[in-house]
Each structure stands twice: as C-alpha cells, then as structure tokens.
PDB file of C-alpha atoms and ligand atoms in Angstrom:
ATOM      1  CA  MET A 208       4.862  28.872   2.516  1.00  0.00           C
ATOM      2  CA  PRO A 209       6.591  26.184   4.567  1.00  0.00           C
ATOM      3  CA  GLY A 210       6.592  26.539   8.356  1.00  0.00           C
ATOM      4  CA  PRO A 211       9.624  25.990  10.612  1.00  0.00           C
ATOM      5  CA  GLY A 212      11.198  22.588   9.985  1.00  0.00           C
ATOM      6  CA  GLU A 213       9.261  22.182   6.759  1.00  0.00           C
ATOM      7  CA  ALA A 214      10.255  21.935   3.107  1.00  0.00           C
ATOM      8  CA  LEU A 215       8.323  23.303   0.122  1.00  0.00           C
ATOM      9  CA  ILE A 216       8.136  20.931  -2.850  1.00  0.00           C
ATOM     10  CA  ARG A 217       7.068  21.609  -6.422  1.00  0.00           C
ATOM     11  CA  VAL A 218       4.825  18.631  -7.230  1.00  0.00           C
ATOM     12  CA  ARG A 219       5.791  16.779 -10.418  1.00  0.00           C
ATOM     13  CA  ALA A 220       3.619  13.710  -9.843  1.00  0.00           C
ATOM     14  CA  CYS A 221       1.068  12.504  -7.305  1.00  0.00           C
ATOM     15  CA  ALA A 222      -0.326   8.961  -7.187  1.00  0.00           C
ATOM     16  CA  LEU A 223      -3.837   7.992  -6.131  1.00  0.00           C
ATOM     17  CA  ASN A 224      -4.678   5.674  -3.257  1.00  0.00           C
ATOM     18  CA  HIS A 225      -7.937   4.172  -2.002  1.00  0.00           C
ATOM     19  CA  LEU A 226      -7.551   6.484   0.970  1.00  0.00           C
ATOM     20  CA  ASP A 227      -8.274   9.383  -1.422  1.00  0.00           C
ATOM     21  CA  LEU A 228     -11.657   7.815  -2.218  1.00  0.00           C
ATOM     22  CA  TRP A 229     -12.492   7.180   1.434  1.00  0.00           C
ATOM     23  CA  GLN A 230     -11.778  10.719   2.516  1.00  0.00           C
ATOM     24  CA  ARG A 231     -13.560  12.226  -0.491  1.00  0.00           C
ATOM     25  CA  ARG A 232     -16.695  10.269   0.445  1.00  0.00           C
ATOM     26  CA  GLY A 233     -16.304  11.176   4.129  1.00  0.00           C
ATOM     27  CA  LEU A 234     -15.773   8.861   7.071  1.00  0.00           C
ATOM     28  CA  GLU A 235     -17.527   8.550  10.401  1.00  0.00           C
ATOM     29  CA  ARG A 236     -15.400   9.809  13.282  1.00  0.00           C
ATOM     30  CA  VAL A 237     -12.795  11.368  10.939  1.00  0.00           C
ATOM     31  CA  ARG A 238     -12.656  15.134  10.628  1.00  0.00           C
ATOM     32  CA  ILE A 239     -11.490  16.162   7.160  1.00  0.00           C
ATOM     33  CA  PRO A 240     -10.576  19.873   7.201  1.00  0.00           C
ATOM     34  CA  MET A 241     -12.233  21.896   4.420  1.00  0.00           C
ATOM     35  CA  PRO A 242     -11.323  23.139   1.881  1.00  0.00           C
ATOM     36  CA  HIS A 243      -9.242  20.053   1.356  1.00  0.00           C
ATOM     37  CA  ILE A 244      -6.378  18.962  -0.939  1.00  0.00           C
ATOM     38  CA  SER A 245      -5.977  15.166  -1.303  1.00  0.00           C
ATOM     39  CA  GLY A 246      -2.881  13.253  -2.294  1.00  0.00           C
ATOM     40  CA  ALA A 247      -0.517  11.117  -0.198  1.00  0.00           C
ATOM     41  CA  ASP A 248       2.058   9.992  -2.766  1.00  0.00           C
ATOM     42  CA  VAL A 249       4.176  12.834  -4.052  1.00  0.00           C
ATOM     43  CA  ALA A 250       7.376  13.240  -6.063  1.00  0.00           C
ATOM     44  CA  GLY A 251       8.864  16.551  -7.117  1.00  0.00           C
ATOM     45  CA  GLU A 252      11.626  19.094  -6.628  1.00  0.00           C
ATOM     46  CA  ILE A 253      12.654  21.068  -3.584  1.00  0.00           C
ATOM     47  CA  VAL A 254      11.826  24.772  -3.806  1.00  0.00           C
ATOM     48  CA  ASP A 255      12.747  25.574  -0.196  1.00  0.00           C
ATOM     49  CA  GLY A 256      14.509  22.769   1.658  1.00  0.00           C
ATOM     50  CA  GLY A 257      14.111  24.213   5.146  1.00  0.00           C
ATOM     51  CA  GLY A 258      17.904  24.248   5.506  1.00  0.00           C
ATOM     52  CA  ALA A 259      18.087  20.472   4.985  1.00  0.00           C
ATOM     53  CA  PHE A 260      17.908  20.148   1.175  1.00  0.00           C
ATOM     54  CA  ALA A 261      19.217  22.280  -1.697  1.00  0.00           C
ATOM     55  CA  PRO A 262      16.660  23.821  -4.085  1.00  0.00           C
ATOM     56  CA  GLY A 263      16.185  21.600  -7.137  1.00  0.00           C
ATOM     57  CA  THR A 264      16.845  18.350  -5.245  1.00  0.00           C
ATOM     58  CA  ARG A 265      14.657  15.576  -6.714  1.00  0.00           C
ATOM     59  CA  VAL A 266      12.625  13.913  -3.978  1.00  0.00           C
ATOM     60  CA  MET A 267       9.706  11.701  -3.032  1.00  0.00           C
ATOM     61  CA  LEU A 268       7.751  12.113   0.204  1.00  0.00           C
ATOM     62  CA  GLN A 269       7.208   9.771   3.125  1.00  0.00           C
ATOM     63  CA  PRO A 270       3.406   9.933   3.362  1.00  0.00           C
ATOM     64  CA  GLY A 271       3.163   9.369   7.132  1.00  0.00           C
ATOM     65  CA  LEU A 272       3.057  12.517   9.259  1.00  0.00           C
ATOM     66  CA  SER A 273       3.853  12.149  12.958  1.00  0.00           C
ATOM     67  CA  CYS A 274       4.874  14.342  15.897  1.00  0.00           C
ATOM     68  CA  GLY A 275       8.509  13.199  15.967  1.00  0.00           C
ATOM     69  CA  ARG A 276       8.691  13.580  19.746  1.00  0.00           C
ATOM     70  CA  CYS A 277       6.510  10.925  21.418  1.00  0.00           C
ATOM     71  CA  GLU A 278       7.613   7.528  22.729  1.00  0.00           C
ATOM     72  CA  LYS A 279       6.414   5.785  19.527  1.00  0.00           C
ATOM     73  CA  CYS A 280       8.135   8.260  17.208  1.00  0.00           C
ATOM     74  CA  LEU A 281      11.387   8.048  19.147  1.00  0.00           C
ATOM     75  CA  ALA A 282      11.211   4.237  18.928  1.00  0.00           C
ATOM     76  CA  ASP A 283      10.916   4.489  15.102  1.00  0.00           C
ATOM     77  CA  CYS A 284       7.261   3.374  15.261  1.00  0.00           C
ATOM     78  CA  ASP A 285       5.971   6.621  13.786  1.00  0.00           C
ATOM     79  CA  ASN A 286       2.857   4.906  12.353  1.00  0.00           C
ATOM     80  CA  GLU A 287       1.741   4.290  15.963  1.00  0.00           C
ATOM     81  CA  CYS A 288       2.082   7.987  16.920  1.00  0.00           C
ATOM     82  CA  PRO A 289      -1.132   9.287  18.601  1.00  0.00           C
ATOM     83  CA  SER A 290      -1.148  12.252  16.199  1.00  0.00           C
ATOM     84  CA  TYR A 291      -0.337  10.159  13.116  1.00  0.00           C
ATOM     85  CA  ASP A 292      -1.797  11.437   9.855  1.00  0.00           C
ATOM     86  CA  VAL A 293      -1.334  10.578   6.198  1.00  0.00           C
ATOM     87  CA  LEU A 294      -0.395  13.390   3.837  1.00  0.00           C
ATOM     88  CA  GLY A 295      -3.590  14.561   2.112  1.00  0.00           C
ATOM     89  CA  TYR A 296      -5.879  12.806   4.621  1.00  0.00           C
ATOM     90  CA  GLN A 297      -6.448  15.256   7.466  1.00  0.00           C
ATOM     91  CA  SER A 298      -3.760  17.537   6.026  1.00  0.00           C
ATOM     92  CA  ASP A 299      -3.287  19.143   2.605  1.00  0.00           C
ATOM     93  CA  GLY A 300      -1.590  16.836   0.107  1.00  0.00           C
ATOM     94  CA  GLY A 301      -0.249  16.572  -3.404  1.00  0.00           C
ATOM     95  CA  TYR A 302      -3.159  17.263  -5.803  1.00  0.00           C
ATOM     96  CA  ALA A 303      -1.497  20.649  -6.198  1.00  0.00           C
ATOM     97  CA  GLU A 304       1.404  22.512  -7.729  1.00  0.00           C
ATOM     98  CA  PHE A 305       3.190  22.848  -4.383  1.00  0.00           C
ATOM     99  CA  VAL A 306       3.068  21.004  -1.074  1.00  0.00           C
ATOM    100  CA  SER A 307       4.912  21.501   2.208  1.00  0.00           C
ATOM    101  CA  VAL A 308       5.912  18.721   4.590  1.00  0.00           C
ATOM    102  CA  PRO A 309       8.311  18.311   7.547  1.00  0.00           C
ATOM    103  CA  THR A 310      11.888  17.964   6.260  1.00  0.00           C
ATOM    104  CA  GLY A 311      11.973  14.507   7.924  1.00  0.00           C
ATOM    105  CA  ASN A 312       9.431  13.318   5.336  1.00  0.00           C
ATOM    106  CA  VAL A 313      11.648  14.193   2.376  1.00  0.00           C
ATOM    107  CA  VAL A 314      13.482  11.307   0.672  1.00  0.00           C
ATOM    108  CA  PRO A 315      15.897  12.278  -2.152  1.00  0.00           C
ATOM    109  CA  ILE A 316      15.654  10.084  -5.265  1.00  0.00           C
ATOM    110  CA  PRO A 317      18.482   9.214  -7.677  1.00  0.00           C
ATOM    111  CA  ASP A 318      18.559  10.739 -11.179  1.00  0.00           C
ATOM    112  CA  HIS A 319      17.592   7.498 -12.937  1.00  0.00           C
ATOM    113  CA  VAL A 320      14.239   7.336 -11.074  1.00  0.00           C
ATOM    114  CA  ASP A 321      11.504   9.321 -12.852  1.00  0.00           C
ATOM    115  CA  PHE A 322       8.919  11.360 -10.931  1.00  0.00           C
ATOM    116  CA  VAL A 323       5.929   9.234 -11.970  1.00  0.00           C
ATOM    117  CA  SER A 324       7.546   6.017 -10.667  1.00  0.00           C
ATOM    118  CA  ALA A 325       8.701   7.797  -7.515  1.00  0.00           C
ATOM    119  CA  ALA A 326       5.160   9.039  -6.821  1.00  0.00           C
ATOM    120  CA  ALA A 327       3.796   5.539  -7.443  1.00  0.00           C
ATOM    121  CA  PHE A 328       6.113   4.032  -4.838  1.00  0.00           C
ATOM    122  CA  PRO A 329       5.806   5.257  -1.224  1.00  0.00           C
ATOM    123  CA  LEU A 330       2.389   4.457   0.261  1.00  0.00           C
ATOM    124  CA  THR A 331       1.729   1.037  -1.227  1.00  0.00           C
ATOM    125  CA  PHE A 332       5.269  -0.305  -0.904  1.00  0.00           C
ATOM    126  CA  LEU A 333       5.547   1.049   2.649  1.00  0.00           C
ATOM    127  CA  THR A 334       2.197  -0.553   3.518  1.00  0.00           C
ATOM    128  CA  ALA A 335       3.020  -3.896   1.901  1.00  0.00           C
ATOM    129  CA  TRP A 336       6.524  -3.963   3.455  1.00  0.00           C
ATOM    130  CA  HIS A 337       5.115  -3.367   6.954  1.00  0.00           C
ATOM    131  CA  MET A 338       2.438  -6.039   6.389  1.00  0.00           C
ATOM    132  CA  LEU A 339       4.738  -8.753   5.089  1.00  0.00           C
ATOM    133  CA  ILE A 340       8.072  -8.163   6.769  1.00  0.00           C
ATOM    134  CA  THR A 341       7.172  -6.621  10.133  1.00  0.00           C
ATOM    135  CA  ARG A 342       3.653  -7.809  10.935  1.00  0.00           C
ATOM    136  CA  ALA A 343       3.571 -11.227   9.244  1.00  0.00           C
ATOM    137  CA  SER A 344       7.296 -12.060   9.677  1.00  0.00           C
ATOM    138  CA  LEU A 345       7.783 -13.307   6.118  1.00  0.00           C
ATOM    139  CA  ARG A 346      10.418 -16.019   5.719  1.00  0.00           C
ATOM    140  CA  ALA A 347      11.969 -17.431   2.551  1.00  0.00           C
ATOM    141  CA  GLY A 348       9.933 -20.387   1.353  1.00  0.00           C
ATOM    142  CA  ASP A 349       6.632 -19.129   2.805  1.00  0.00           C
ATOM    143  CA  VAL A 350       3.565 -19.469   0.592  1.00  0.00           C
ATOM    144  CA  VAL A 351       2.046 -15.982   0.250  1.00  0.00           C
ATOM    145  CA  LEU A 352      -1.417 -15.344  -1.198  1.00  0.00           C
ATOM    146  CA  VAL A 353      -1.986 -11.734  -2.274  1.00  0.00           C
ATOM    147  CA  ILE A 354      -5.663 -10.794  -2.595  1.00  0.00           C
ATOM    148  CA  ALA A 355      -6.343  -8.386  -5.479  1.00  0.00           C
ATOM    149  CA  GLY A 356      -2.841  -8.629  -6.880  1.00  0.00           C
ATOM    150  CA  GLY A 357      -3.568  -5.909  -9.449  1.00  0.00           C
ATOM    151  CA  SER A 358      -4.249  -3.233  -6.844  1.00  0.00           C
ATOM    152  CA  GLY A 359      -1.609  -0.803  -5.633  1.00  0.00           C
ATOM    153  CA  VAL A 360      -0.920  -2.734  -2.439  1.00  0.00           C
ATOM    154  CA  GLY A 361      -1.284  -6.032  -4.307  1.00  0.00           C
ATOM    155  CA  GLN A 362       1.395  -5.375  -6.910  1.00  0.00           C
ATOM    156  CA  ALA A 363       3.746  -4.133  -4.186  1.00  0.00           C
ATOM    157  CA  ALA A 364       3.091  -7.208  -2.015  1.00  0.00           C
ATOM    158  CA  ILE A 365       3.706  -9.640  -4.892  1.00  0.00           C
ATOM    159  CA  GLN A 366       7.085  -8.038  -5.598  1.00  0.00           C
ATOM    160  CA  ILE A 367       8.185  -7.725  -1.962  1.00  0.00           C
ATOM    161  CA  ALA A 368       7.237 -11.335  -1.217  1.00  0.00           C
ATOM    162  CA  ARG A 369       9.135 -12.588  -4.270  1.00  0.00           C
ATOM    163  CA  LEU A 370      12.169 -10.466  -3.373  1.00  0.00           C
ATOM    164  CA  HIS A 371      12.268 -12.224   0.010  1.00  0.00           C
ATOM    165  CA  GLY A 372      12.112 -15.715  -1.448  1.00  0.00           C
ATOM    166  CA  ALA A 373       8.426 -16.535  -0.985  1.00  0.00           C
ATOM    167  CA  ARG A 374       6.237 -18.625  -3.286  1.00  0.00           C
ATOM    168  CA  VAL A 375       3.623 -16.106  -4.360  1.00  0.00           C
ATOM    169  CA  PHE A 376       0.042 -16.656  -5.503  1.00  0.00           C
ATOM    170  CA  ALA A 377      -2.503 -13.921  -6.163  1.00  0.00           C
ATOM    171  CA  THR A 378      -6.167 -13.336  -6.879  1.00  0.00           C
ATOM    172  CA  SER A 379      -7.506 -10.851  -9.413  1.00  0.00           C
ATOM    173  CA  GLY A 380     -10.266 -10.216 -11.904  1.00  0.00           C
ATOM    174  CA  PRO A 381      -9.997 -12.181 -15.163  1.00  0.00           C
ATOM    175  CA  GLY A 382      -8.460  -9.246 -17.067  1.00  0.00           C
ATOM    176  CA  LYS A 383      -5.446  -8.843 -14.788  1.00  0.00           C
ATOM    177  CA  MET A 384      -4.098 -12.370 -14.405  1.00  0.00           C
ATOM    178  CA  ASP A 385      -1.293 -12.168 -16.963  1.00  0.00           C
ATOM    179  CA  GLN A 386      -0.038  -8.924 -15.466  1.00  0.00           C
ATOM    180  CA  ALA A 387      -0.009 -10.415 -11.963  1.00  0.00           C
ATOM    181  CA  ARG A 388       1.986 -13.382 -13.269  1.00  0.00           C
ATOM    182  CA  ALA A 389       4.390 -11.041 -15.063  1.00  0.00           C
ATOM    183  CA  ILE A 390       5.387  -9.350 -11.805  1.00  0.00           C
ATOM    184  CA  GLY A 391       6.006 -12.579  -9.947  1.00  0.00           C
ATOM    185  CA  ALA A 392       2.849 -14.524  -9.077  1.00  0.00           C
ATOM    186  CA  GLU A 393       3.282 -18.262  -9.687  1.00  0.00           C
ATOM    187  CA  ASP A 394      -0.451 -18.633 -10.315  1.00  0.00           C
ATOM    188  CA  VAL A 395      -3.459 -16.294 -10.208  1.00  0.00           C
ATOM    189  CA  PHE A 396      -7.054 -17.178  -9.256  1.00  0.00           C
ATOM    190  CA  ASP A 397     -10.223 -15.344 -10.285  1.00  0.00           C
ATOM    191  CA  HIS A 398     -11.672 -13.839  -7.101  1.00  0.00           C
ATOM    192  CA  TYR A 399     -15.011 -12.977  -8.739  1.00  0.00           C
ATOM    193  CA  GLN A 400     -15.961 -16.610  -9.182  1.00  0.00           C
ATOM    194  CA  GLY A 401     -15.061 -19.924  -7.621  1.00  0.00           C
ATOM    195  CA  ASP A 402     -13.272 -20.594  -4.360  1.00  0.00           C
ATOM    196  CA  TYR A 403      -9.648 -19.521  -4.530  1.00  0.00           C
ATOM    197  CA  SER A 404      -8.954 -21.151  -1.149  1.00  0.00           C
ATOM    198  CA  LYS A 405      -9.558 -24.557  -2.799  1.00  0.00           C
ATOM    199  CA  GLN A 406      -7.533 -23.614  -5.892  1.00  0.00           C
ATOM    200  CA  LEU A 407      -4.643 -22.554  -3.662  1.00  0.00           C
ATOM    201  CA  ARG A 408      -4.744 -25.864  -1.758  1.00  0.00           C
ATOM    202  CA  THR A 409      -4.619 -27.765  -5.044  1.00  0.00           C
ATOM    203  CA  ALA A 410      -1.677 -25.640  -6.208  1.00  0.00           C
ATOM    204  CA  THR A 411       0.282 -26.081  -2.955  1.00  0.00           C
ATOM    205  CA  GLY A 412      -0.304 -29.773  -2.230  1.00  0.00           C
ATOM    206  CA  HIS A 413      -3.039 -28.991   0.367  1.00  0.00           C
ATOM    207  CA  ARG A 414      -0.753 -26.706   2.388  1.00  0.00           C
ATOM    208  CA  GLY A 415      -2.473 -23.345   1.828  1.00  0.00           C
ATOM    209  CA  ALA A 416      -0.939 -19.962   2.566  1.00  0.00           C
ATOM    210  CA  ASP A 417       1.486 -19.176   5.364  1.00  0.00           C
ATOM    211  CA  ILE A 418       0.562 -15.520   4.782  1.00  0.00           C
ATOM    212  CA  VAL A 419      -2.563 -14.003   3.222  1.00  0.00           C
ATOM    213  CA  VAL A 420      -2.345 -10.324   2.300  1.00  0.00           C
ATOM    214  CA  GLU A 421      -5.897  -8.936   2.658  1.00  0.00           C
ATOM    215  CA  HIS A 422      -7.314  -5.477   1.983  1.00  0.00           C
ATOM    216  CA  VAL A 423     -10.553  -6.225   0.136  1.00  0.00           C
ATOM    217  CA  GLY A 424     -12.680  -7.084   3.195  1.00  0.00           C
ATOM    218  CA  GLU A 425     -16.176  -8.567   3.139  1.00  0.00           C
ATOM    219  CA  ALA A 426     -16.180  -9.843  -0.451  1.00  0.00           C
ATOM    220  CA  THR A 427     -13.100 -12.024   0.087  1.00  0.00           C
ATOM    221  CA  TRP A 428     -12.710 -12.378   3.884  1.00  0.00           C
ATOM    222  CA  GLU A 429     -14.089 -15.902   4.404  1.00  0.00           C
ATOM    223  CA  ARG A 430     -12.204 -17.385   1.455  1.00  0.00           C
ATOM    224  CA  SER A 431      -9.051 -15.608   2.633  1.00  0.00           C
ATOM    225  CA  VAL A 432      -9.328 -17.080   6.137  1.00  0.00           C
ATOM    226  CA  ARG A 433      -9.968 -20.551   4.659  1.00  0.00           C
ATOM    227  CA  SER A 434      -6.819 -20.163   2.540  1.00  0.00           C
ATOM    228  CA  LEU A 435      -4.560 -20.167   5.605  1.00  0.00           C
ATOM    229  CA  ALA A 436      -2.193 -23.055   6.330  1.00  0.00           C
ATOM    230  CA  ARG A 437      -1.688 -24.239   9.927  1.00  0.00           C
ATOM    231  CA  SER A 438      -0.018 -21.397  11.864  1.00  0.00           C
ATOM    232  CA  GLY A 439      -0.890 -19.127   8.947  1.00  0.00           C
ATOM    233  CA  ARG A 440      -1.038 -15.355   9.333  1.00  0.00           C
ATOM    234  CA  LEU A 441      -3.698 -13.211   7.710  1.00  0.00           C
ATOM    235  CA  VAL A 442      -2.570  -9.589   7.588  1.00  0.00           C
ATOM    236  CA  THR A 443      -5.009  -6.883   6.523  1.00  0.00           C
ATOM    237  CA  CYS A 444      -4.691  -3.190   5.754  1.00  0.00           C
ATOM    238  CA  GLY A 445      -8.084  -2.422   4.263  1.00  0.00           C
ATOM    239  CA  ALA A 446     -11.770  -3.210   3.840  1.00  0.00           C
ATOM    240  CA  THR A 447     -12.633  -1.829   0.420  1.00  0.00           C
ATOM    241  CA  THR A 448     -15.819  -3.916   0.049  1.00  0.00           C
ATOM    242  CA  GLY A 449     -17.017  -3.689   3.653  1.00  0.00           C
ATOM    243  CA  ALA A 450     -15.719  -3.818   7.202  1.00  0.00           C
ATOM    244  CA  HIS A 451     -17.386  -6.936   8.652  1.00  0.00           C
ATOM    245  CA  GLY A 452     -15.878 -10.407   8.461  1.00  0.00           C
ATOM    246  CA  ALA A 453     -16.826 -13.567  10.377  1.00  0.00           C
ATOM    247  CA  ILE A 454     -14.373 -16.127  11.645  1.00  0.00           C
ATOM    248  CA  ASP A 455     -14.876 -19.668  12.939  1.00  0.00           C
ATOM    249  CA  LEU A 456     -13.187 -19.568  16.346  1.00  0.00           C
ATOM    250  CA  THR A 457     -12.567 -23.332  16.468  1.00  0.00           C
ATOM    251  CA  HIS A 458     -10.719 -22.967  13.172  1.00  0.00           C
ATOM    252  CA  LEU A 459      -8.787 -19.993  14.587  1.00  0.00           C
ATOM    253  CA  PHE A 460      -7.447 -21.780  17.670  1.00  0.00           C
ATOM    254  CA  ALA A 461      -7.172 -25.360  16.449  1.00  0.00           C
ATOM    255  CA  ARG A 462      -5.160 -24.329  13.403  1.00  0.00           C
ATOM    256  CA  GLN A 463      -3.241 -21.695  15.436  1.00  0.00           C
ATOM    257  CA  LEU A 464      -4.043 -18.880  13.030  1.00  0.00           C
ATOM    258  CA  SER A 465      -3.077 -15.229  13.494  1.00  0.00           C
ATOM    259  CA  ILE A 466      -5.165 -12.279  12.327  1.00  0.00           C
ATOM    260  CA  LEU A 467      -2.973  -9.176  12.069  1.00  0.00           C
ATOM    261  CA  GLY A 468      -3.985  -5.580  11.487  1.00  0.00           C
ATOM    262  CA  SER A 469      -1.571  -3.266   9.705  1.00  0.00           C
ATOM    263  CA  TYR A 470      -1.679   0.445   8.999  1.00  0.00           C
ATOM    264  CA  MET A 471       0.845   2.275   6.833  1.00  0.00           C
ATOM    265  CA  GLY A 472       4.436   1.592   7.969  1.00  0.00           C
ATOM    266  CA  ARG A 473       7.500   3.006   9.661  1.00  0.00           C
ATOM    267  CA  LYS A 474       9.867   5.468   8.064  1.00  0.00           C
ATOM    268  CA  PRO A 475      12.899   3.130   8.347  1.00  0.00           C
ATOM    269  CA  GLU A 476      10.853   0.526   6.447  1.00  0.00           C
ATOM    270  CA  LEU A 477      10.233   3.006   3.631  1.00  0.00           C
ATOM    271  CA  LEU A 478      13.975   3.654   3.420  1.00  0.00           C
ATOM    272  CA  GLN A 479      14.699  -0.103   3.291  1.00  0.00           C
ATOM    273  CA  ALA A 480      12.110  -0.587   0.547  1.00  0.00           C
ATOM    274  CA  ALA A 481      13.385   2.497  -1.310  1.00  0.00           C
ATOM    275  CA  GLU A 482      16.899   1.016  -1.410  1.00  0.00           C
ATOM    276  CA  GLN A 483      15.455  -1.963  -3.320  1.00  0.00           C
ATOM    277  CA  PHE A 484      13.443   0.382  -5.573  1.00  0.00           C
ATOM    278  CA  PHE A 485      16.448   2.536  -6.437  1.00  0.00           C
ATOM    279  CA  ALA A 486      18.495  -0.611  -7.172  1.00  0.00           C
ATOM    280  CA  GLY A 487      15.804  -1.802  -9.618  1.00  0.00           C
ATOM    281  CA  ARG A 488      14.659  -4.796  -7.536  1.00  0.00           C
ATOM    282  CA  LEU A 489      11.187  -3.328  -6.853  1.00  0.00           C
ATOM    283  CA  THR A 490       9.300  -1.501  -9.604  1.00  0.00           C
ATOM    284  CA  PRO A 491       5.997   0.266  -8.972  1.00  0.00           C
ATOM    285  CA  VAL A 492       3.539  -0.619 -11.718  1.00  0.00           C
ATOM    286  CA  VAL A 493       1.978   2.490 -13.262  1.00  0.00           C
ATOM    287  CA  ASP A 494      -1.466   1.965 -14.779  1.00  0.00           C
ATOM    288  CA  GLU A 495      -2.114   5.397 -16.215  1.00  0.00           C
ATOM    289  CA  VAL A 496      -0.808   8.973 -15.990  1.00  0.00           C
ATOM    290  CA  LEU A 497      -3.440  11.721 -16.168  1.00  0.00           C
ATOM    291  CA  PRO A 498      -3.253  15.503 -15.837  1.00  0.00           C
ATOM    292  CA  LEU A 499      -4.336  16.896 -12.460  1.00  0.00           C
ATOM    293  CA  ALA A 500      -7.326  18.528 -14.185  1.00  0.00           C
ATOM    294  CA  GLN A 501      -8.661  14.991 -14.808  1.00  0.00           C
ATOM    295  CA  ALA A 502      -8.500  13.965 -11.137  1.00  0.00           C
ATOM    296  CA  ALA A 503     -12.224  13.118 -11.197  1.00  0.00           C
ATOM    297  CA  ALA A 504     -11.732  10.673 -14.096  1.00  0.00           C
ATOM    298  CA  ALA A 505      -8.751   9.218 -12.239  1.00  0.00           C
ATOM    299  CA  HIS A 506     -10.932   8.641  -9.149  1.00  0.00           C
ATOM    300  CA  GLU A 507     -13.598   6.964 -11.303  1.00  0.00           C
ATOM    301  CA  ARG A 508     -11.012   4.591 -12.771  1.00  0.00           C
ATOM    302  CA  LEU A 509      -9.721   3.641  -9.312  1.00  0.00           C
ATOM    303  CA  GLU A 510     -13.282   3.232  -8.019  1.00  0.00           C
ATOM    304  CA  SER A 511     -14.166   0.927 -10.922  1.00  0.00           C
ATOM    305  CA  GLY A 512     -11.272  -1.412 -10.092  1.00  0.00           C
ATOM    306  CA  ARG A 513     -10.227  -1.544 -13.756  1.00  0.00           C
ATOM    307  CA  GLN A 514      -6.675  -0.381 -13.104  1.00  0.00           C
ATOM    308  CA  PHE A 515      -3.572  -2.532 -12.721  1.00  0.00           C
ATOM    309  CA  GLY A 516      -1.160  -0.750 -10.416  1.00  0.00           C
ATOM    310  CA  LYS A 517      -1.038   2.955  -9.734  1.00  0.00           C
ATOM    311  CA  ILE A 518      -2.873   5.870 -11.294  1.00  0.00           C
ATOM    312  CA  VAL A 519      -0.708   8.996 -11.252  1.00  0.00           C
ATOM    313  CA  LEU A 520      -1.619  12.673 -11.701  1.00  0.00           C
ATOM    314  CA  THR A 521       0.781  15.238 -13.109  1.00  0.00           C
ATOM    315  CA  PRO A 522       0.173  18.989 -12.646  1.00  0.00           C
TER     316      PRO A 522
HETATM  317 ZN1   ZN B 738       4.706  10.870  17.736  1.00  0.00          ZN
END
C-alpha cells in the first residue's frame, strides 16, 4: 500500500533501460535491496492518488526519486539531491502489477497517448534533454553527433536536437541506419568499423561536432573526442562498453573542448519534454512490446544491442 504522500499505480506498461541490466548484474559500491523489483519507466492508472489524483487517472511516472526538501530539490535540481534514486534501482519499480511513488512523481497523460508510448518516454527523453539543453547548451545550427542513435537515449537525443534546430548526425550498427535517418539524422556512420570522426568531418566541411552525445564509453570514446569541433562539448551519460577513456590534454585545451557528465535530469525538464511529446513533436520509438513474464528475453534483447528504441513490458 502507498505510504503518506504516495500514490498507488496499476502498471500498464514498463520500459527497459540499461540501468536495469547494470543493477541486475550488481555494481560495486551500490547496495541493491533484495528481493528487488526493477523498472524505472512506468505508465498506468491511479488506484489511490494520495489525495492528489482521482482513481483511474492515466499517468506516467517521473523516474527520479528525491527527498523534496534539500537545497538541491528546492532549487529544482532534484537529480543532484544527496538521496537521489531512480525508480527500480535502489527502490522497487515497475516490473509489477502495482507500484507506489511520491505523488510529486506522477505526471498525468492525455487520452491520445497510449500506455506503451508513455512508458517508453520518461527516462531517456529526460536524460537526453538534460544532456543537450542544460549541460551542453544546445543552440540552433549546432552540429550534434549522437553515438548509438538506435539506443533509447540515442533516439531521444536525435529528436530533441532536431526539434531545437540542430544539424544531427548519428552512429549505429549497419542494421539501424535507415531508422536513425527516419527520425531525423542527416547522415549515419557505422560505429563498428571505420572512423566516424573522419566521416563527420567530411560531411560537415571539416567542422566536426559542436556537441557529441556519448553513452557507449570505451568502444567509442576516442573517436567521439576526435569528432569535436573547436569549443565542442562532449556530454556523456553512460559507459556501456567500459568506464575508462583517454584524452589528449593538449587537444583538450588548445581546441577549448568541454567534457560534461550528465545523470538523469530535473523534473521541470521532464515536464518541458512531455509538453513536446503530448503535442506530437517528440515520439518515443518502441522496438518491441513483450509480456512481463518474458522479462528475461527482453533483457537479452537489450543486452544484445539488436533493438532500435525502447523495449516495453506489459503485465
Ligand atoms: Zn533532496
């Protein structure tokens, strides 16, 4: 049952994220309470709205959990809260029939938005919005290179960058290039072979990228750094293939590069992104919908990297 200030939601859809894989495998220095229920991206219906929402209200959930009282929370920087958690990470999440969250994490969705799309939206679009708009200060006309454009964060970043008037390029495996172009990438480079930093320079008249959106890590890091234009910003939210990346410091200072870390995003950013989603200007790409009982197969698909966009479970 929900505690004080919490709402109880009947889960209609829950999307996977790489975070689900990390916490299933276990992480050094992170305590995952057991038994554990994964799942950060949830859409469903209110059962008990904690006095804030009527039963039956269709909602999606803000996946960031924070104290709501500290200096960072009160300054709308909830993703910097010392007790910040992601739903389903060190708390119980949405691989379930019901989930409870603070009422402040509940975001009503309009009738025309289906539960699967709503579940596919929050974490990746929040993350990509914070990376591009807040951390990397995206401006219209910027050249943006999105690494792994077929991933959850990648497809969100391509769309957000296009929406804000950027020229967007992406990398992907050979099987995903057409899909990345279809959602807004001007050109797509194979990141399994060749040097996409050189291909990007050819495509942009030797300029390179004002912003590189990274989350792959070791396998792409050096090429991603080399892709940066003068005063370029590399913003990263992940290290799927490994956590260590080298950088040439003379290159860093002489070209005035910025390396920016980014983790999740702020609730007001989710609401800004959601406005665009509800108006049809951002559309989460759904790769596959599977029943909750096939969560293991869903994890295997995400682990294999075969998916384009989000894998969603329905109870
Ligand atoms: Zn706080």
